[in-house]
Amino acid sequence: MLNRHQGFLIYLQAAEICREKKIPNNFTDGVPGKAWYYSFLKRHPTITARESMSLSFQRANVTTADLAKWFGDLKDYLIEQDCLDILDDPSRIYNADESGFPFCPKTGKVLAPKGLKHVYKLTNSDKTQITVLPCVSASAHYIPPMLVYPGIRFSYDPLEKFPEGILGRSPNGWMTGDLFAFWLEKVFYEHINRRHVKLPVLLLIDGCKSHIILEAGEFCQQKRIILYCLPPNSTHLTQPLDLVFMNVIKHNWKKEVRKFSVQHPGVVISKRNFAEVFGPAYHATATTEVAVNGFKKGGIFPFNPDAIPKSKLSVNEVFNTENAENAVVPSTPSSSATAVSEPEPALPSASKDLEPSLPNDGLSDILSLPKAKTRPVRQQKLPLIVSSQEMVEYLREKKMAKEKLEQEKAERKRKREEKALEKQLQKVNDTYVLLL
């Protein structure tokens, strides 16, 4: 049920359309009401009220052709490396992705006495969150997750209540290149080696900066790990962990936080007890069904580029600049342009706005979408195969160039300091001469 303000915005929008299209109506003061809204939905059963999701401009520009090219390039590379059989073996396909877990998630509604104006929940005062790096194969082999804590030294064991977890540390609690290289060598490779997984294996990651490092490329190249990036700005479509696992574990995390708050009144989530609360949420999520469904929805295993629903890419009909002029509202429930807010339920009354003279056939003639604004999208050629020889050489050159730049910067700083010291010495000498 949506609030009165959202319903009022719908009425104003309908009134504006009537004025622009010069549609005759008998609305009170030209603005419809609730009765018109429910009559409108009754006349157009293909439209329903939905909660819209946020989508960045970059993700909105991903097309079916982009995804088809990525799937084709992946298959061609595996053929080139003579390991196309990976796509038929779910035990050799892995996906790793990190996500932040805040100490104070929104846990939903609670029961409270009627008439109580303020209902509070005791939480931590800061915005701290722990980064978690899970990894799973298409055959549901879960690598122990790494929990990245903010800070370097601890006077206690953060993973005391979650011993199977891997402890990671960084100054701000975010994933770094050094941590990712450590995870590859000491966690991922050791566990697949202990399990005797046939090499080479395919490890799918996103194009995060901390993943594209020389150390990771060289190590994966030596150990026959194909470190392959998912298509840019499309992890919500192709990344198995994003599609199922992350949604389920975030839901379970909220449940465990709420459960912990009930069982421990006055105690808030902190770095000391985070693992204790996170452990049950992870165990409830790390199931075979969750892993298998994630890879299936992303079209990774079974390998199927057509597994991604076309409805997830329908927004490109609006943001595709080539077709923006002819874009109209599709007459389907999935249309984002008709995702309107539902006002509070009420029985239609016999008012003036009960039967406006709006056309009943074809909404595309009324609700034509405006032309999408063209924005310059920087075409960034992201590396796809971090473990390839070309990428390793590129990263090595980039690292050498960075080191050279840092050396030049340090040399300039040294010269500035020497020059400043000479000026100070000269000033002291001049002062001494004057005193003599």
PDB file of N, CA and C in Angstrom, residues 98-190:
ATOM      1  N   GLU A  98      32.343  -9.738  -4.146  1.00  0.00           N
ATOM      2  CA  GLU A  98      32.276  -9.210  -2.788  1.00  0.00           C
ATOM      3  C   GLU A  98      31.080  -8.273  -2.636  1.00  0.00           C
ATOM      4  N   SER A  99      30.614  -8.157  -1.401  1.00  0.00           N
ATOM      5  CA  SER A  99      29.490  -7.284  -1.088  1.00  0.00           C
ATOM      6  C   SER A  99      29.612  -6.830   0.357  1.00  0.00           C
ATOM      7  N   GLY A 100      29.106  -5.641   0.646  1.00  0.00           N
ATOM      8  CA  GLY A 100      29.174  -5.084   1.988  1.00  0.00           C
ATOM      9  C   GLY A 100      27.953  -5.433   2.822  1.00  0.00           C
ATOM     10  N   PHE A 101      28.193  -5.738   4.108  1.00  0.00           N
ATOM     11  CA  PHE A 101      27.113  -6.054   5.043  1.00  0.00           C
ATOM     12  C   PHE A 101      27.143  -5.027   6.185  1.00  0.00           C
ATOM     13  N   PRO A 102      26.197  -4.100   6.196  1.00  0.00           N
ATOM     14  CA  PRO A 102      26.194  -3.046   7.220  1.00  0.00           C
ATOM     15  C   PRO A 102      25.802  -3.587   8.585  1.00  0.00           C
ATOM     16  N   PHE A 103      26.272  -2.927   9.612  1.00  0.00           N
ATOM     17  CA  PHE A 103      25.921  -3.322  10.974  1.00  0.00           C
ATOM     18  C   PHE A 103      24.455  -3.026  11.288  1.00  0.00           C
ATOM     19  N   CYS A 104      23.880  -2.059  10.583  1.00  0.00           N
ATOM     20  CA  CYS A 104      22.509  -1.632  10.892  1.00  0.00           C
ATOM     21  C   CYS A 104      21.622  -1.733   9.650  1.00  0.00           C
ATOM     22  N   PRO A 105      21.295  -2.928   9.204  1.00  0.00           N
ATOM     23  CA  PRO A 105      20.398  -3.040   8.055  1.00  0.00           C
ATOM     24  C   PRO A 105      18.959  -2.724   8.444  1.00  0.00           C
ATOM     25  N   LYS A 106      18.165  -2.361   7.453  1.00  0.00           N
ATOM     26  CA  LYS A 106      16.749  -2.126   7.703  1.00  0.00           C
ATOM     27  C   LYS A 106      16.054  -3.470   7.852  1.00  0.00           C
ATOM     28  N   THR A 107      15.524  -3.727   9.033  1.00  0.00           N
ATOM     29  CA  THR A 107      14.969  -5.049   9.326  1.00  0.00           C
ATOM     30  C   THR A 107      13.452  -5.120   9.152  1.00  0.00           C
ATOM     31  N   GLY A 108      12.818  -4.073   8.656  1.00  0.00           N
ATOM     32  CA  GLY A 108      11.389  -4.139   8.385  1.00  0.00           C
ATOM     33  C   GLY A 108      10.529  -3.653   9.537  1.00  0.00           C
ATOM     34  N   LYS A 109       9.234  -3.937   9.442  1.00  0.00           N
ATOM     35  CA  LYS A 109       8.271  -3.443  10.414  1.00  0.00           C
ATOM     36  C   LYS A 109       8.261  -4.300  11.681  1.00  0.00           C
ATOM     37  N   VAL A 110       7.823  -3.676  12.772  1.00  0.00           N
ATOM     38  CA  VAL A 110       7.679  -4.371  14.066  1.00  0.00           C
ATOM     39  C   VAL A 110       6.300  -4.056  14.630  1.00  0.00           C
ATOM     40  N   LEU A 111       5.857  -4.840  15.608  1.00  0.00           N
ATOM     41  CA  LEU A 111       4.590  -4.589  16.277  1.00  0.00           C
ATOM     42  C   LEU A 111       4.804  -3.600  17.414  1.00  0.00           C
ATOM     43  N   ALA A 112       3.921  -2.622  17.498  1.00  0.00           N
ATOM     44  CA  ALA A 112       4.030  -1.592  18.522  1.00  0.00           C
ATOM     45  C   ALA A 112       2.619  -1.163  18.940  1.00  0.00           C
ATOM     46  N   PRO A 113       2.461  -0.601  20.134  1.00  0.00           N
ATOM     47  CA  PRO A 113       1.133  -0.140  20.588  1.00  0.00           C
ATOM     48  C   PRO A 113       0.559   0.918  19.654  1.00  0.00           C
ATOM     49  N   LYS A 114      -0.736   0.869  19.442  1.00  0.00           N
ATOM     50  CA  LYS A 114      -1.397   1.875  18.619  1.00  0.00           C
ATOM     51  C   LYS A 114      -1.287   3.253  19.270  1.00  0.00           C
ATOM     52  N   GLY A 115      -1.128   4.251  18.429  1.00  0.00           N
ATOM     53  CA  GLY A 115      -1.030   5.617  18.920  1.00  0.00           C
ATOM     54  C   GLY A 115       0.377   6.030  19.306  1.00  0.00           C
ATOM     55  N   LEU A 116       1.327   5.103  19.310  1.00  0.00           N
ATOM     56  CA  LEU A 116       2.715   5.437  19.651  1.00  0.00           C
ATOM     57  C   LEU A 116       3.343   6.161  18.471  1.00  0.00           C
ATOM     58  N   LYS A 117       3.775   7.389  18.682  1.00  0.00           N
ATOM     59  CA  LYS A 117       4.282   8.210  17.588  1.00  0.00           C
ATOM     60  C   LYS A 117       5.671   7.796  17.139  1.00  0.00           C
ATOM     61  N   HIS A 118       6.512   7.354  18.059  1.00  0.00           N
ATOM     62  CA  HIS A 118       7.898   7.042  17.712  1.00  0.00           C
ATOM     63  C   HIS A 118       8.236   5.625  18.162  1.00  0.00           C
ATOM     64  N   VAL A 119       8.748   4.829  17.225  1.00  0.00           N
ATOM     65  CA  VAL A 119       9.179   3.461  17.513  1.00  0.00           C
ATOM     66  C   VAL A 119      10.660   3.373  17.142  1.00  0.00           C
ATOM     67  N   TYR A 120      11.506   3.108  18.122  1.00  0.00           N
ATOM     68  CA  TYR A 120      12.948   3.121  17.904  1.00  0.00           C
ATOM     69  C   TYR A 120      13.521   1.708  17.909  1.00  0.00           C
ATOM     70  N   LYS A 121      14.712   1.599  17.334  1.00  0.00           N
ATOM     71  CA  LYS A 121      15.473   0.359  17.339  1.00  0.00           C
ATOM     72  C   LYS A 121      16.909   0.697  17.709  1.00  0.00           C
ATOM     73  N   LEU A 122      17.453  -0.008  18.692  1.00  0.00           N
ATOM     74  CA  LEU A 122      18.814   0.257  19.140  1.00  0.00           C
ATOM     75  C   LEU A 122      19.798  -0.271  18.104  1.00  0.00           C
ATOM     76  N   THR A 123      20.656   0.628  17.589  1.00  0.00           N
ATOM     77  CA  THR A 123      21.620   0.257  16.563  1.00  0.00           C
ATOM     78  C   THR A 123      22.972   0.870  16.881  1.00  0.00           C
ATOM     79  N   ASN A 124      23.959   0.456  16.092  1.00  0.00           N
ATOM     80  CA  ASN A 124      25.285   1.050  16.195  1.00  0.00           C
ATOM     81  C   ASN A 124      25.232   2.467  15.642  1.00  0.00           C
ATOM     82  N   SER A 125      26.070   3.346  16.165  1.00  0.00           N
ATOM     83  CA  SER A 125      26.003   4.757  15.801  1.00  0.00           C
ATOM     84  C   SER A 125      26.750   5.081  14.520  1.00  0.00           C
ATOM     85  N   ASP A 126      27.605   4.168  14.033  1.00  0.00           N
ATOM     86  CA  ASP A 126      28.390   4.476  12.842  1.00  0.00           C
ATOM     87  C   ASP A 126      27.837   3.735  11.626  1.00  0.00           C
ATOM     88  N   LYS A 127      28.462   3.978  10.487  1.00  0.00           N
ATOM     89  CA  LYS A 127      28.039   3.384   9.215  1.00  0.00           C
ATOM     90  C   LYS A 127      28.968   2.242   8.801  1.00  0.00           C
ATOM     91  N   THR A 128      29.631   1.625   9.748  1.00  0.00           N
ATOM     92  CA  THR A 128      30.593   0.576   9.441  1.00  0.00           C
ATOM     93  C   THR A 128      29.919  -0.623   8.792  1.00  0.00           C
ATOM     94  N   GLN A 129      30.637  -1.238   7.852  1.00  0.00           N
ATOM     95  CA  GLN A 129      30.164  -2.466   7.250  1.00  0.00           C
ATOM     96  C   GLN A 129      31.361  -3.381   6.990  1.00  0.00           C
ATOM     97  N   ILE A 130      31.093  -4.664   6.908  1.00  0.00           N
ATOM     98  CA  ILE A 130      32.124  -5.662   6.652  1.00  0.00           C
ATOM     99  C   ILE A 130      31.964  -6.151   5.216  1.00  0.00           C
ATOM    100  N   THR A 131      33.067  -6.178   4.471  1.00  0.00           N
ATOM    101  CA  THR A 131      33.034  -6.700   3.110  1.00  0.00           C
ATOM    102  C   THR A 131      33.229  -8.210   3.151  1.00  0.00           C
ATOM    103  N   VAL A 132      32.352  -8.930   2.461  1.00  0.00           N
ATOM    104  CA  VAL A 132      32.411 -10.389   2.427  1.00  0.00           C
ATOM    105  C   VAL A 132      32.649 -10.828   0.988  1.00  0.00           C
ATOM    106  N   LEU A 133      33.611 -11.735   0.805  1.00  0.00           N
ATOM    107  CA  LEU A 133      33.931 -12.273  -0.516  1.00  0.00           C
ATOM    108  C   LEU A 133      33.571 -13.756  -0.559  1.00  0.00           C
ATOM    109  N   PRO A 134      32.375 -14.109  -1.041  1.00  0.00           N
ATOM    110  CA  PRO A 134      32.011 -15.524  -1.214  1.00  0.00           C
ATOM    111  C   PRO A 134      32.431 -16.021  -2.593  1.00  0.00           C
ATOM    112  N   CYS A 135      32.504 -17.317  -2.733  1.00  0.00           N
ATOM    113  CA  CYS A 135      32.844 -17.938  -4.017  1.00  0.00           C
ATOM    114  C   CYS A 135      32.179 -19.306  -4.074  1.00  0.00           C
ATOM    115  N   VAL A 136      31.655 -19.659  -5.242  1.00  0.00           N
ATOM    116  CA  VAL A 136      30.943 -20.928  -5.386  1.00  0.00           C
ATOM    117  C   VAL A 136      31.091 -21.415  -6.824  1.00  0.00           C
ATOM    118  N   SER A 137      31.018 -22.711  -6.992  1.00  0.00           N
ATOM    119  CA  SER A 137      31.074 -23.301  -8.327  1.00  0.00           C
ATOM    120  C   SER A 137      29.667 -23.635  -8.801  1.00  0.00           C
ATOM    121  N   ALA A 138      29.561 -23.975 -10.078  1.00  0.00           N
ATOM    122  CA  ALA A 138      28.265 -24.345 -10.633  1.00  0.00           C
ATOM    123  C   ALA A 138      27.777 -25.682 -10.092  1.00  0.00           C
ATOM    124  N   SER A 139      28.667 -26.443  -9.459  1.00  0.00           N
ATOM    125  CA  SER A 139      28.275 -27.701  -8.815  1.00  0.00           C
ATOM    126  C   SER A 139      28.051 -27.521  -7.321  1.00  0.00           C
ATOM    127  N   ALA A 140      27.945 -26.263  -6.873  1.00  0.00           N
ATOM    128  CA  ALA A 140      27.640 -25.922  -5.476  1.00  0.00           C
ATOM    129  C   ALA A 140      28.799 -26.235  -4.532  1.00  0.00           C
ATOM    130  N   HIS A 141      30.040 -26.095  -5.008  1.00  0.00           N
ATOM    131  CA  HIS A 141      31.206 -26.183  -4.112  1.00  0.00           C
ATOM    132  C   HIS A 141      31.501 -24.781  -3.594  1.00  0.00           C
ATOM    133  N   TYR A 142      31.224 -24.549  -2.313  1.00  0.00           N
ATOM    134  CA  TYR A 142      31.402 -23.228  -1.718  1.00  0.00           C
ATOM    135  C   TYR A 142      32.803 -23.109  -1.116  1.00  0.00           C
ATOM    136  N   ILE A 143      33.552 -22.113  -1.590  1.00  0.00           N
ATOM    137  CA  ILE A 143      34.836 -21.767  -0.986  1.00  0.00           C
ATOM    138  C   ILE A 143      34.541 -20.957   0.278  1.00  0.00           C
ATOM    139  N   PRO A 144      35.237 -21.215   1.393  1.00  0.00           N
ATOM    140  CA  PRO A 144      34.981 -20.426   2.607  1.00  0.00           C
ATOM    141  C   PRO A 144      35.079 -18.923   2.333  1.00  0.00           C
ATOM    142  N   PRO A 145      34.107 -18.149   2.782  1.00  0.00           N
ATOM    143  CA  PRO A 145      34.103 -16.708   2.485  1.00  0.00           C
ATOM    144  C   PRO A 145      35.176 -15.968   3.273  1.00  0.00           C
ATOM    145  N   MET A 146      35.690 -14.925   2.668  1.00  0.00           N
ATOM    146  CA  MET A 146      36.646 -14.064   3.356  1.00  0.00           C
ATOM    147  C   MET A 146      35.919 -12.821   3.858  1.00  0.00           C
ATOM    148  N   LEU A 147      36.093 -12.514   5.143  1.00  0.00           N
ATOM    149  CA  LEU A 147      35.471 -11.350   5.774  1.00  0.00           C
ATOM    150  C   LEU A 147      36.542 -10.288   5.959  1.00  0.00           C
ATOM    151  N   VAL A 148      36.371  -9.156   5.291  1.00  0.00           N
ATOM    152  CA  VAL A 148      37.358  -8.078   5.330  1.00  0.00           C
ATOM    153  C   VAL A 148      36.945  -7.075   6.396  1.00  0.00           C
ATOM    154  N   TYR A 149      37.723  -7.004   7.463  1.00  0.00           N
ATOM    155  CA  TYR A 149      37.440  -6.105   8.585  1.00  0.00           C
ATOM    156  C   TYR A 149      38.233  -4.815   8.441  1.00  0.00           C
ATOM    157  N   PRO A 150      37.637  -3.687   8.819  1.00  0.00           N
ATOM    158  CA  PRO A 150      38.419  -2.442   8.876  1.00  0.00           C
ATOM    159  C   PRO A 150      39.345  -2.459  10.084  1.00  0.00           C
ATOM    160  N   GLY A 151      40.612  -2.187   9.853  1.00  0.00           N
ATOM    161  CA  GLY A 151      41.587  -2.230  10.939  1.00  0.00           C
ATOM    162  C   GLY A 151      42.694  -3.208  10.623  1.00  0.00           C
ATOM    163  N   ILE A 152      43.784  -3.104  11.367  1.00  0.00           N
ATOM    164  CA  ILE A 152      44.946  -3.954  11.128  1.00  0.00           C
ATOM    165  C   ILE A 152      45.185  -4.906  12.287  1.00  0.00           C
ATOM    166  N   ARG A 153      45.086  -4.405  13.516  1.00  0.00           N
ATOM    167  CA  ARG A 153      45.354  -5.223  14.689  1.00  0.00           C
ATOM    168  C   ARG A 153      44.077  -5.409  15.508  1.00  0.00           C
ATOM    169  N   PHE A 154      43.924  -6.618  16.067  1.00  0.00           N
ATOM    170  CA  PHE A 154      42.762  -6.923  16.889  1.00  0.00           C
ATOM    171  C   PHE A 154      43.236  -7.596  18.174  1.00  0.00           C
ATOM    172  N   SER A 155      42.633  -7.200  19.273  1.00  0.00           N
ATOM    173  CA  SER A 155      42.951  -7.801  20.569  1.00  0.00           C
ATOM    174  C   SER A 155      42.088  -9.026  20.847  1.00  0.00           C
ATOM    175  N   TYR A 156      41.277  -9.421  19.877  1.00  0.00           N
ATOM    176  CA  TYR A 156      40.380 -10.561  20.012  1.00  0.00           C
ATOM    177  C   TYR A 156      40.320 -11.283  18.676  1.00  0.00           C
ATOM    178  N   ASP A 157      39.725 -12.447  18.663  1.00  0.00           N
ATOM    179  CA  ASP A 157      39.567 -13.207  17.425  1.00  0.00           C
ATOM    180  C   ASP A 157      38.226 -12.858  16.795  1.00  0.00           C
ATOM    181  N   PRO A 158      38.211 -12.101  15.687  1.00  0.00           N
ATOM    182  CA  PRO A 158      36.928 -11.711  15.078  1.00  0.00           C
ATOM    183  C   PRO A 158      36.121 -12.893  14.564  1.00  0.00           C
ATOM    184  N   LEU A 159      36.781 -14.011  14.231  1.00  0.00           N
ATOM    185  CA  LEU A 159      36.089 -15.166  13.652  1.00  0.00           C
ATOM    186  C   LEU A 159      35.922 -16.298  14.650  1.00  0.00           C
ATOM    187  N   GLU A 160      35.866 -15.972  15.936  1.00  0.00           N
ATOM    188  CA  GLU A 160      35.754 -17.005  16.957  1.00  0.00           C
ATOM    189  C   GLU A 160      34.487 -17.829  16.791  1.00  0.00           C
ATOM    190  N   LYS A 161      33.372 -17.195  16.440  1.00  0.00           N
ATOM    191  CA  LYS A 161      32.097 -17.895  16.290  1.00  0.00           C
ATOM    192  C   LYS A 161      31.820 -18.312  14.834  1.00  0.00           C
ATOM    193  N   PHE A 162      32.782 -18.082  13.958  1.00  0.00           N
ATOM    194  CA  PHE A 162      32.644 -18.464  12.553  1.00  0.00           C
ATOM    195  C   PHE A 162      34.005 -18.951  12.048  1.00  0.00           C
ATOM    196  N   PRO A 163      34.484 -20.073  12.599  1.00  0.00           N
ATOM    197  CA  PRO A 163      35.865 -20.513  12.340  1.00  0.00           C
ATOM    198  C   PRO A 163      36.157 -20.872  10.897  1.00  0.00           C
ATOM    199  N   GLU A 164      35.132 -21.237  10.118  1.00  0.00           N
ATOM    200  CA  GLU A 164      35.385 -21.610   8.722  1.00  0.00           C
ATOM    201  C   GLU A 164      35.631 -20.397   7.831  1.00  0.00           C
ATOM    202  N   GLY A 165      35.372 -19.204   8.336  1.00  0.00           N
ATOM    203  CA  GLY A 165      35.615 -17.989   7.561  1.00  0.00           C
ATOM    204  C   GLY A 165      37.100 -17.665   7.459  1.00  0.00           C
ATOM    205  N   ILE A 166      37.446 -16.800   6.511  1.00  0.00           N
ATOM    206  CA  ILE A 166      38.815 -16.356   6.296  1.00  0.00           C
ATOM    207  C   ILE A 166      38.908 -14.888   6.678  1.00  0.00           C
ATOM    208  N   LEU A 167      39.881 -14.552   7.510  1.00  0.00           N
ATOM    209  CA  LEU A 167      40.015 -13.181   7.990  1.00  0.00           C
ATOM    210  C   LEU A 167      40.822 -12.338   7.005  1.00  0.00           C
ATOM    211  N   GLY A 168      40.244 -11.220   6.592  1.00  0.00           N
ATOM    212  CA  GLY A 168      40.935 -10.235   5.776  1.00  0.00           C
ATOM    213  C   GLY A 168      40.910  -8.897   6.481  1.00  0.00           C
ATOM    214  N   ARG A 169      41.966  -8.115   6.293  1.00  0.00           N
ATOM    215  CA  ARG A 169      42.066  -6.821   6.980  1.00  0.00           C
ATOM    216  C   ARG A 169      42.538  -5.747   6.006  1.00  0.00           C
ATOM    217  N   SER A 170      41.904  -4.595   6.100  1.00  0.00           N
ATOM    218  CA  SER A 170      42.313  -3.432   5.316  1.00  0.00           C
ATOM    219  C   SER A 170      41.978  -2.186   6.124  1.00  0.00           C
ATOM    220  N   PRO A 171      42.629  -1.063   5.841  1.00  0.00           N
ATOM    221  CA  PRO A 171      42.391   0.145   6.645  1.00  0.00           C
ATOM    222  C   PRO A 171      40.937   0.586   6.701  1.00  0.00           C
ATOM    223  N   ASN A 172      40.189   0.427   5.595  1.00  0.00           N
ATOM    224  CA  ASN A 172      38.796   0.891   5.559  1.00  0.00           C
ATOM    225  C   ASN A 172      37.782  -0.234   5.432  1.00  0.00           C
ATOM    226  N   GLY A 173      38.219  -1.489   5.433  1.00  0.00           N
ATOM    227  CA  GLY A 173      37.295  -2.605   5.317  1.00  0.00           C
ATOM    228  C   GLY A 173      36.881  -2.930   3.899  1.00  0.00           C
ATOM    229  N   TRP A 174      37.548  -2.337   2.900  1.00  0.00           N
ATOM    230  CA  TRP A 174      37.232  -2.610   1.502  1.00  0.00           C
ATOM    231  C   TRP A 174      38.214  -3.627   0.940  1.00  0.00           C
ATOM    232  N   MET A 175      37.826  -4.254  -0.149  1.00  0.00           N
ATOM    233  CA  MET A 175      38.699  -5.198  -0.833  1.00  0.00           C
ATOM    234  C   MET A 175      39.841  -4.444  -1.519  1.00  0.00           C
ATOM    235  N   THR A 176      41.037  -4.975  -1.411  1.00  0.00           N
ATOM    236  CA  THR A 176      42.218  -4.395  -2.051  1.00  0.00           C
ATOM    237  C   THR A 176      42.854  -5.426  -2.964  1.00  0.00           C
ATOM    238  N   GLY A 177      43.764  -4.961  -3.818  1.00  0.00           N
ATOM    239  CA  GLY A 177      44.451  -5.871  -4.713  1.00  0.00           C
ATOM    240  C   GLY A 177      45.284  -6.903  -3.973  1.00  0.00           C
ATOM    241  N   ASP A 178      45.954  -6.475  -2.912  1.00  0.00           N
ATOM    242  CA  ASP A 178      46.769  -7.407  -2.129  1.00  0.00           C
ATOM    243  C   ASP A 178      45.906  -8.474  -1.468  1.00  0.00           C
ATOM    244  N   LEU A 179      44.741  -8.078  -0.956  1.00  0.00           N
ATOM    245  CA  LEU A 179      43.842  -9.050  -0.333  1.00  0.00           C
ATOM    246  C   LEU A 179      43.318 -10.049  -1.358  1.00  0.00           C
ATOM    247  N   PHE A 180      42.983  -9.554  -2.548  1.00  0.00           N
ATOM    248  CA  PHE A 180      42.465 -10.455  -3.578  1.00  0.00           C
ATOM    249  C   PHE A 180      43.535 -11.446  -4.019  1.00  0.00           C
ATOM    250  N   ALA A 181      44.787 -10.982  -4.159  1.00  0.00           N
ATOM    251  CA  ALA A 181      45.873 -11.884  -4.519  1.00  0.00           C
ATOM    252  C   ALA A 181      46.100 -12.918  -3.421  1.00  0.00           C
ATOM    253  N   PHE A 182      46.004 -12.496  -2.162  1.00  0.00           N
ATOM    254  CA  PHE A 182      46.127 -13.431  -1.040  1.00  0.00           C
ATOM    255  C   PHE A 182      45.014 -14.470  -1.078  1.00  0.00           C
ATOM    256  N   TRP A 183      43.794 -14.024  -1.365  1.00  0.00           N
ATOM    257  CA  TRP A 183      42.650 -14.950  -1.420  1.00  0.00           C
ATOM    258  C   TRP A 183      42.835 -15.966  -2.535  1.00  0.00           C
ATOM    259  N   LEU A 184      43.318 -15.521  -3.690  1.00  0.00           N
ATOM    260  CA  LEU A 184      43.537 -16.449  -4.796  1.00  0.00           C
ATOM    261  C   LEU A 184      44.537 -17.533  -4.427  1.00  0.00           C
ATOM    262  N   GLU A 185      45.648 -17.136  -3.804  1.00  0.00           N
ATOM    263  CA  GLU A 185      46.737 -18.076  -3.525  1.00  0.00           C
ATOM    264  C   GLU A 185      46.462 -18.952  -2.312  1.00  0.00           C
ATOM    265  N   LYS A 186      46.016 -18.354  -1.215  1.00  0.00           N
ATOM    266  CA  LYS A 186      45.905 -19.083   0.048  1.00  0.00           C
ATOM    267  C   LYS A 186      44.530 -19.678   0.307  1.00  0.00           C
ATOM    268  N   VAL A 187      43.524 -19.225  -0.424  1.00  0.00           N
ATOM    269  CA  VAL A 187      42.162 -19.715  -0.165  1.00  0.00           C
ATOM    270  C   VAL A 187      41.623 -20.468  -1.375  1.00  0.00           C
ATOM    271  N   PHE A 188      41.463 -19.771  -2.485  1.00  0.00           N
ATOM    272  CA  PHE A 188      40.818 -20.386  -3.648  1.00  0.00           C
ATOM    273  C   PHE A 188      41.619 -21.565  -4.179  1.00  0.00           C
ATOM    274  N   TYR A 189      42.905 -21.351  -4.474  1.00  0.00           N
ATOM    275  CA  TYR A 189      43.696 -22.420  -5.089  1.00  0.00           C
ATOM    276  C   TYR A 189      43.879 -23.599  -4.136  1.00  0.00           C
ATOM    277  N   GLU A 190      44.095 -23.312  -2.879  1.00  0.00           N
ATOM    278  CA  GLU A 190      44.290 -24.404  -1.927  1.00  0.00           C
ATOM    279  C   GLU A 190      43.047 -25.283  -1.809  1.00  0.00           C
TER     280      GLU A 190
END
